[in-house]
Short mmCIF file of C-alpha atoms in Angstrom, two decimals:
data_model
loop_
_atom_site.label_atom_id
_atom_site.label_comp_id
_atom_site.label_asym_id
_atom_site.label_seq_id
_atom_site.Cartn_x
_atom_site.Cartn_y
_atom_site.Cartn_z
CA MET B 1 88.67 102.54 156.17
CA SER B 2 89.04 106.35 155.53
CA ARG B 3 88.25 107.58 152.17
CA TRP B 4 92.10 108.52 151.47
CA SER B 5 92.66 104.78 152.35
CA THR B 6 89.60 103.76 149.87
CA VAL B 7 90.98 105.92 146.84
CA VAL B 8 94.63 104.86 147.25
CA ALA B 9 93.38 100.88 146.99
CA PHE B 10 91.92 101.28 144.21
CA VAL B 11 94.40 103.12 142.45
CA LEU B 12 97.23 100.37 143.78
CA LEU B 13 94.64 97.65 142.73
CA ALA B 14 94.00 99.09 139.36
CA GLN B 15 98.10 99.05 139.03
CA CYS B 16 98.56 95.30 139.73
CA ILE B 17 95.69 94.77 136.99
CA THR B 18 97.43 96.56 134.08
CA VAL B 19 100.97 95.01 135.24
CA LEU B 20 99.21 91.75 134.90
CA LEU B 21 97.88 92.38 131.37
CA CYS B 22 100.72 93.62 130.21
CA LEU B 23 102.94 89.99 131.52
CA GLU B 24 100.10 88.03 129.97
CA GLY B 25 100.08 89.67 126.08
CA PRO B 26 101.81 87.58 123.45
CA ASP B 27 105.06 88.85 124.74
CA ALA B 28 104.78 87.98 128.46
CA VAL B 29 107.97 87.39 130.05
CA VAL B 30 108.55 84.12 131.68
CA PRO B 31 110.47 84.11 134.93
CA PRO B 32 113.40 82.52 135.54
CA ASP B 33 113.55 78.98 135.91
CA THR B 34 109.84 78.00 134.32
CA ASP B 35 108.54 76.84 131.04
CA PRO B 36 106.59 79.22 128.39
CA ASP B 37 103.42 77.94 127.92
CA PRO B 38 103.33 76.16 124.67
CA ASP B 39 99.84 77.62 123.76
CA LEU B 40 101.89 81.06 123.20
CA ASP B 41 102.64 79.95 120.13
CA LEU B 42 98.73 78.68 119.02
CA VAL B 43 98.79 77.43 115.43
CA VAL B 44 96.73 79.45 113.29
CA PRO B 45 95.95 79.69 109.49
CA ARG B 46 97.59 82.09 107.23
CA ASP B 47 94.66 85.09 107.42
CA PRO B 48 95.65 88.35 105.33
CA ASP B 49 92.80 90.42 107.54
CA SER B 50 94.81 89.15 111.18
CA VAL B 51 94.68 91.84 113.63
CA VAL B 52 98.23 92.72 114.26
CA PRO B 53 99.41 91.67 118.10
CA PRO B 54 100.17 94.73 120.08
CA GLY B 55 103.49 92.98 120.25
CA GLY B 56 105.12 93.99 116.81
CA CYS B 57 104.87 92.53 113.45
CA GLY B 58 106.56 89.50 114.86
CA CYS B 59 109.60 89.35 113.18
CA GLN B 60 110.62 88.23 116.77
CA SER B 61 108.75 84.87 115.90
CA LEU B 62 110.44 83.81 112.49
CA ARG B 63 112.04 80.44 114.14
CA ARG B 64 112.55 77.51 111.75
CA ASP B 65 110.04 75.57 114.11
CA SER B 66 107.18 78.07 113.61
CA VAL B 67 105.81 77.87 110.22
CA VAL B 68 102.51 75.47 110.14
CA ASP B 69 100.55 74.17 106.74
CA THR B 70 97.82 76.50 105.26
CA GLU B 71 95.08 75.87 102.97
CA GLU B 72 93.43 79.44 102.40
CA GLU B 73 94.53 81.18 100.17
CA GLY B 74 94.82 85.39 99.83
CA GLY B 75 97.39 87.55 100.96
CA MET B 76 98.40 91.22 101.92
CA ALA B 77 97.90 94.54 99.14
CA ASP B 78 101.06 94.29 97.40
CA SER B 79 103.30 97.43 99.14
CA SER B 80 106.37 96.94 96.77
CA SER B 81 102.99 98.37 93.90
CA VAL B 82 102.70 101.63 96.15
CA LYS B 83 104.12 105.14 94.87
CA PRO B 84 105.53 106.78 97.58
CA ALA B 85 103.59 109.72 98.64
CA VAL B 86 104.68 113.18 96.61
CA LYS B 87 105.68 115.66 99.67
CA TYR B 88 108.34 112.76 100.53
CA SER B 89 110.77 111.95 97.22
CA GLN B 90 113.44 108.90 97.81
CA SER B 91 115.47 112.42 96.74
CA MET B 92 115.10 114.35 99.75
CA ASN B 93 116.43 111.61 101.91
CA GLU B 94 118.41 109.65 100.24
CA MET B 95 122.01 111.41 101.02
CA PRO B 96 124.50 110.71 97.64
CA SER B 97 125.52 107.55 97.48
CA ASP B 98 129.09 106.42 97.18
CA LEU B 99 128.43 102.73 97.14
CA ARG B 100 129.61 101.94 92.77
CA GLU B 101 130.94 98.97 91.92
CA ASP B 102 134.27 100.62 90.68
CA ASP B 103 134.83 102.83 93.40
CA GLN B 104 133.63 100.88 97.04
CA ASP B 105 136.06 99.42 99.10
CA THR B 106 134.54 95.85 99.77
CA THR B 107 134.27 97.00 104.35
CA SER B 108 132.24 100.61 105.73
CA GLN B 109 134.65 103.35 106.74
CA MET B 110 134.30 103.40 110.52
CA VAL B 111 134.57 106.23 112.95
CA LEU B 112 135.00 106.56 116.61
CA ILE B 113 132.41 106.28 119.18
CA PRO B 114 133.85 107.82 122.51
CA GLY B 115 133.72 105.61 125.86
CA GLY B 116 132.81 107.34 129.23
CA GLU B 117 130.66 107.12 131.21
CA LEU B 118 127.05 106.52 130.43
CA THR B 119 123.49 105.01 130.81
CA MET B 120 121.52 102.03 129.14
CA GLY B 121 117.76 101.15 128.93
CA THR B 122 115.10 103.10 129.71
CA ASP B 123 113.14 103.90 133.03
CA ASP B 124 109.83 104.50 130.83
CA PRO B 125 109.74 101.49 128.20
CA GLY B 126 107.91 101.82 125.11
CA ILE B 127 107.20 97.56 125.27
CA PRO B 128 107.65 96.99 128.65
CA PRO B 129 108.45 92.86 128.21
CA ASP B 130 110.93 93.80 125.74
CA GLY B 131 113.61 94.23 128.96
CA GLU B 132 113.88 97.82 128.17
CA GLY B 133 114.72 98.79 131.27
CA PRO B 134 115.86 99.71 134.31
CA ARG B 135 117.76 102.61 133.17
CA ARG B 136 121.32 101.66 134.60
CA PRO B 137 124.90 102.78 134.51
CA VAL B 138 127.42 101.86 132.34
CA GLY B 139 131.46 102.14 131.64
CA LEU B 140 132.65 101.93 128.35
CA ASP B 141 135.98 101.98 126.70
CA PRO B 142 136.50 103.58 122.96
CA PHE B 143 135.28 101.86 120.32
CA TYR B 144 135.19 102.28 116.25
CA MET B 145 131.87 101.44 114.28
CA ASP B 146 130.76 101.66 111.21
CA THR B 147 129.37 104.14 109.36
CA GLN B 148 126.36 102.14 107.60
CA GLU B 149 124.66 98.64 107.92
CA VAL B 150 126.40 95.79 105.63
CA SER B 151 125.55 96.51 102.11
CA ASN B 152 124.26 93.68 99.50
CA LEU B 153 128.14 94.82 97.22
CA GLN B 154 129.74 94.26 100.41
CA PHE B 155 128.18 91.31 101.55
CA ARG B 156 129.14 90.08 98.05
CA ALA B 157 132.62 90.95 97.86
CA PHE B 158 132.58 88.36 101.12
CA VAL B 159 130.90 85.68 99.56
CA ASP B 160 132.99 86.41 96.43
CA SER B 161 136.45 85.89 98.42
CA THR B 162 135.37 82.86 100.56
CA GLY B 163 132.95 80.57 98.82
CA TYR B 164 130.70 81.44 101.79
CA ILE B 165 127.23 79.70 102.04
CA THR B 166 124.41 81.33 104.43
CA GLU B 167 122.81 79.72 106.08
CA ALA B 168 119.62 80.50 104.57
CA GLU B 169 121.22 79.00 101.73
CA GLN B 170 122.06 76.08 103.26
CA TYR B 171 118.10 75.59 104.97
CA GLY B 172 116.88 76.34 101.19
CA ASP B 173 114.87 79.10 102.65
CA SER B 174 114.47 82.07 104.30
CA PHE B 175 110.76 84.53 105.65
CA VAL B 176 110.11 87.09 103.88
CA PHE B 177 107.43 89.64 104.65
CA GLU B 178 104.13 88.60 102.70
CA GLY B 179 103.26 92.37 101.13
CA LEU B 180 106.63 91.96 99.26
CA LEU B 181 106.26 88.64 97.59
CA SER B 182 104.69 87.99 93.72
CA GLU B 183 101.24 86.32 93.08
CA SER B 184 103.50 83.71 91.73
CA VAL B 185 105.95 82.85 94.40
CA LYS B 186 102.88 83.09 96.69
CA SER B 187 101.16 80.60 95.21
CA GLN B 188 103.98 78.66 95.66
CA ILE B 189 103.86 78.67 99.63
CA THR B 190 101.58 76.09 102.04
CA GLN B 191 103.03 77.09 105.25
CA ALA B 192 102.82 80.38 107.61
CA VAL B 193 103.98 81.52 110.26
CA ALA B 194 101.47 80.59 113.00
CA ALA B 195 102.18 83.75 115.47
CA ALA B 196 102.53 85.84 112.48
CA PRO B 197 101.35 84.80 109.02
CA TRP B 198 102.02 87.90 106.94
CA TRP B 199 105.78 86.34 107.40
CA LEU B 200 106.41 83.17 104.95
CA PRO B 201 108.67 80.85 104.53
CA VAL B 202 110.26 81.24 101.14
CA LYS B 203 111.95 78.67 99.02
CA GLY B 204 114.89 80.06 97.56
CA ALA B 205 114.48 83.64 99.12
CA ASN B 206 118.43 84.32 100.59
CA TRP B 207 120.81 87.65 100.31
CA LYS B 208 121.01 87.09 96.95
CA ASN B 209 117.49 86.88 96.07
CA PRO B 210 115.20 88.91 99.11
CA GLU B 211 112.26 88.02 97.70
CA GLY B 212 112.44 84.66 96.54
CA PRO B 213 113.66 83.67 92.98
CA ASP B 214 112.25 85.79 90.85
CA SER B 215 113.71 88.68 92.62
CA GLU B 216 117.73 89.55 92.59
CA ILE B 217 119.41 93.09 94.32
CA THR B 218 121.14 94.10 90.99
CA GLU B 219 119.78 98.12 91.90
CA ARG B 220 119.75 97.28 95.80
CA LEU B 221 123.83 96.80 96.28
CA ASP B 222 123.75 99.64 97.84
CA HIS B 223 120.69 98.36 100.35
CA PRO B 224 121.68 96.66 103.39
CA VAL B 225 122.43 92.70 103.05
CA LEU B 226 119.05 91.22 104.31
CA HIS B 227 118.40 87.51 105.06
CA VAL B 228 121.51 87.15 106.65
CA SER B 229 121.27 85.13 110.37
CA TRP B 230 123.43 85.82 113.46
CA LYS B 231 126.37 82.84 112.29
CA ASP B 232 126.85 84.87 108.44
CA ALA B 233 126.87 88.27 110.26
CA GLU B 234 129.60 87.28 112.57
CA ALA B 235 131.02 85.62 109.61
CA TYR B 236 131.56 88.54 107.68
CA CYS B 237 133.09 90.50 110.30
CA SER B 238 135.63 88.23 111.04
CA TRP B 239 136.35 88.45 108.11
CA ALA B 240 136.99 92.01 107.52
CA HIS B 241 138.69 91.90 111.07
CA LYS B 242 135.96 93.56 113.17
CA ARG B 243 133.39 91.45 115.42
CA LEU B 244 129.81 92.67 116.15
CA PRO B 245 128.78 95.54 118.81
CA THR B 246 127.63 94.95 122.43
CA GLU B 247 124.54 95.70 123.04
CA ALA B 248 125.80 98.26 125.18
CA GLU B 249 128.14 99.32 122.71
CA TRP B 250 124.97 99.46 120.15
CA GLU B 251 122.64 101.55 122.31
CA HIS B 252 125.83 104.21 123.07
CA ALA B 253 126.08 104.56 118.96
CA CYS B 254 123.01 105.09 118.22
CA ARG B 255 122.60 107.86 120.62
CA GLY B 256 124.71 109.96 118.95
CA GLY B 257 126.03 112.10 121.73
CA LEU B 258 122.53 112.78 122.54
CA LYS B 259 121.51 112.08 126.46
CA ASP B 260 117.68 110.49 127.32
CA ARG B 261 116.21 110.72 124.03
CA LEU B 262 114.30 108.60 121.72
CA PHE B 263 115.71 108.66 118.77
CA PRO B 264 119.44 109.17 117.35
CA TRP B 265 118.31 112.90 116.73
CA GLY B 266 115.99 113.71 119.36
CA ASN B 267 112.27 113.10 120.82
CA LYS B 268 110.16 114.30 118.21
CA LEU B 269 109.87 111.55 115.07
CA LYS B 270 109.59 114.19 112.14
CA PRO B 271 111.78 117.62 113.30
CA LYS B 272 109.97 120.27 110.75
CA GLU B 273 108.02 117.11 109.25
CA GLN B 274 111.09 115.52 107.51
CA HIS B 275 111.19 111.69 108.04
CA TYR B 276 114.60 110.94 109.64
CA ALA B 277 114.24 107.10 109.23
CA ASN B 278 112.64 104.48 106.88
CA LEU B 279 109.38 103.55 108.81
CA TRP B 280 106.18 101.65 107.78
CA GLN B 281 103.29 104.68 107.28
CA GLY B 282 99.93 103.16 106.78
CA ASP B 283 97.93 100.19 108.08
CA PHE B 284 100.55 97.46 108.61
CA PRO B 285 99.93 94.81 107.48
CA LYS B 286 98.08 95.25 104.53
CA TYR B 287 98.91 99.14 103.58
CA ASN B 288 102.71 101.33 103.24
CA SER B 289 102.18 104.53 101.79
CA GLY B 290 106.11 104.87 101.33
CA GLU B 291 105.94 108.44 102.68
CA ASP B 292 109.19 108.51 103.54
CA GLY B 293 110.57 107.70 99.76
CA TYR B 294 110.38 103.95 100.32
CA VAL B 295 108.19 100.73 101.09
CA GLN B 296 111.13 99.00 102.11
CA THR B 297 114.53 98.91 102.83
CA SER B 298 116.51 102.28 101.28
CA PRO B 299 120.33 102.41 100.92
CA VAL B 300 122.35 102.11 103.40
CA LYS B 301 123.27 105.94 103.31
CA SER B 302 119.65 107.31 103.07
CA PHE B 303 118.52 110.08 105.78
CA PRO B 304 120.52 112.65 107.63
CA ALA B 305 123.67 110.15 110.26
CA ASN B 306 123.21 110.96 114.12
CA GLY B 307 125.70 112.91 115.75
CA TYR B 308 128.45 109.91 115.75
CA GLY B 309 128.34 109.89 111.55
CA LEU B 310 126.12 106.72 111.82
CA TYR B 311 123.49 105.68 109.28
CA ASN B 312 120.04 104.35 109.32
CA MET B 313 120.54 103.99 113.06
CA VAL B 314 116.89 102.77 113.68
CA GLY B 315 114.53 101.73 111.37
CA ASN B 316 116.03 100.33 107.44
CA ALA B 317 117.19 96.99 108.56
CA TRP B 318 117.29 95.24 112.13
CA GLU B 319 120.96 94.78 113.09
CA TRP B 320 122.18 91.88 115.34
CA THR B 321 124.57 92.10 118.13
CA SER B 322 126.99 90.29 120.04
CA ASP B 323 124.78 89.85 123.13
CA TRP B 324 122.39 87.08 124.08
CA TRP B 325 118.93 87.84 125.05
CA THR B 326 118.12 88.57 128.54
CA VAL B 327 115.24 90.50 129.89
CA TYR B 328 116.74 90.64 133.40
CA HIS B 329 119.35 93.36 134.32
CA SER B 330 120.92 93.92 137.46
CA THR B 331 121.12 98.09 138.01
CA ASP B 332 124.91 97.80 139.20
CA ARG B 333 127.47 99.79 137.34
CA GLN B 334 129.22 97.52 134.52
CA GLN B 335 132.10 97.63 132.40
CA ASN B 336 131.90 97.46 129.15
CA PRO B 337 128.69 94.72 129.45
CA THR B 338 128.35 91.75 127.36
CA GLY B 339 125.21 90.14 128.54
CA PRO B 340 125.01 86.70 129.36
CA SER B 341 127.11 84.00 128.84
CA SER B 342 124.56 81.94 127.07
CA GLY B 343 120.96 81.71 125.95
CA THR B 344 118.87 80.76 123.04
CA ASP B 345 118.43 84.18 121.17
CA ARG B 346 120.73 87.10 120.78
CA VAL B 347 119.59 90.23 120.78
CA LYS B 348 118.30 92.20 117.28
CA LYS B 349 118.70 96.58 118.08
CA GLY B 350 117.13 99.01 116.00
CA GLY B 351 113.58 98.07 114.35
CA SER B 352 113.11 98.27 110.16
CA TYR B 353 111.13 99.75 108.03
CA MET B 354 108.32 97.40 109.19
CA CYS B 355 107.75 99.18 112.38
CA HIS B 356 105.29 102.00 113.68
CA LYS B 357 104.39 103.60 116.89
CA SER B 358 100.73 101.30 116.96
CA TYR B 359 101.57 97.91 117.04
CA CYS B 360 106.28 98.05 116.98
CA TYR B 361 107.68 100.43 118.97
CA ARG B 362 110.79 99.45 118.10
CA TYR B 363 112.72 101.93 116.44
CA ARG B 364 113.61 103.61 119.41
CA CYS B 365 117.55 103.59 120.85
CA ALA B 366 116.80 101.49 123.87
CA ALA B 367 114.02 99.43 122.52
CA ARG B 368 115.29 95.86 121.33
CA SER B 369 114.20 92.75 120.36
CA GLN B 370 115.19 89.09 119.85
CA ASN B 371 115.84 85.93 117.41
CA THR B 372 117.60 82.45 117.60
CA PRO B 373 120.69 83.13 115.78
CA ASP B 374 119.98 80.87 113.21
CA SER B 375 116.82 83.19 111.64
CA SER B 376 116.81 84.70 108.64
CA ALA B 377 114.58 87.85 107.56
CA SER B 378 114.27 90.37 104.51
CA ASN B 379 113.98 93.06 107.42
CA LEU B 380 117.36 91.37 109.22
CA GLY B 381 120.65 93.20 108.43
CA PHE B 382 123.73 94.09 110.57
CA ARG B 383 126.79 96.38 110.89
CA CYS B 384 129.90 95.60 112.65
CA ALA B 385 132.56 97.24 115.53
CA SER B 386 136.03 96.83 116.45
CA ALA B 387 138.26 97.52 119.37
CA GLU B 388 141.15 99.35 116.34
CA PRO B 389 140.10 102.07 113.27
CA ARG B 390 140.43 99.24 110.28
#
């Protein structure tokens, strides 16, 4: 064998090993018609010193059958008490809010998103097992999108009008990041999520009480509504004569008219050292510095809008889409794709205030994740779309 043949052989071997290591991680892709390895959901006690897996903050593991009993005490640093850094205050990144109880419509303003020929996905995926690729041609008709995430105030109007009861309220609990909880609430919790022990099932946590019974939304009416399942989001959009966006629509809207860019505003995370999204700064899950002005959600019109006039398309709160989840995509051109006809999980997009590049690089337009339709959590919300102006 020649010297160059030997080099080529070693390069190919290294590439194969890299692929195998990626596929054997916590977010390993399971081929069709095979059963996932049950050991991937290994049950572990709650441990405040747990190492964050490379797959992310664990919110994709928030299933109602994923909690386990634990006898360990302890907790994360209470990030809600951390003061934002002086350099980036709320006033620098928060747009003047028009969400006031006496003058705000019960549904969000919508803007027209132009259709046309575009590309979806990426050939340079940040998290390959999530099915971000391949890059593929898509045709979309024009549609309308809410300029903001649905707020607590708007969701309250829906509940007041219909008497709707969310799935979290029906189940009696929802998932909350441990760093947001009071000591009194944490002392009563005996379970944790096996794959992400900083996520705790909190009794009484719901859209009205985001961190449990001792919390409320009075001072957060202009923040995104949280603890809403896919069914809850669909119910609100239907009431507003709208619908959830498809994944293709959401991704196209996120890009704001830009092509081949990572974020709604371009490729640089902090242009001119200015924060453009509500993300995690610090050591997850123990410490969030709040350098961008927030340690949990921010108002729905915080940070600059993208080229289409849409706020908070990445960061702040994950957003449900209408698509069923799959990691297998055809490279054939599709017109107005709606995803698989069935599945077990729904696609969510945009990332949340808990995302950071070191462990959950999912605040890119092409990034994606999933949850079961009945899942709800303290970082999961939505916005609506429509074929007609509403």
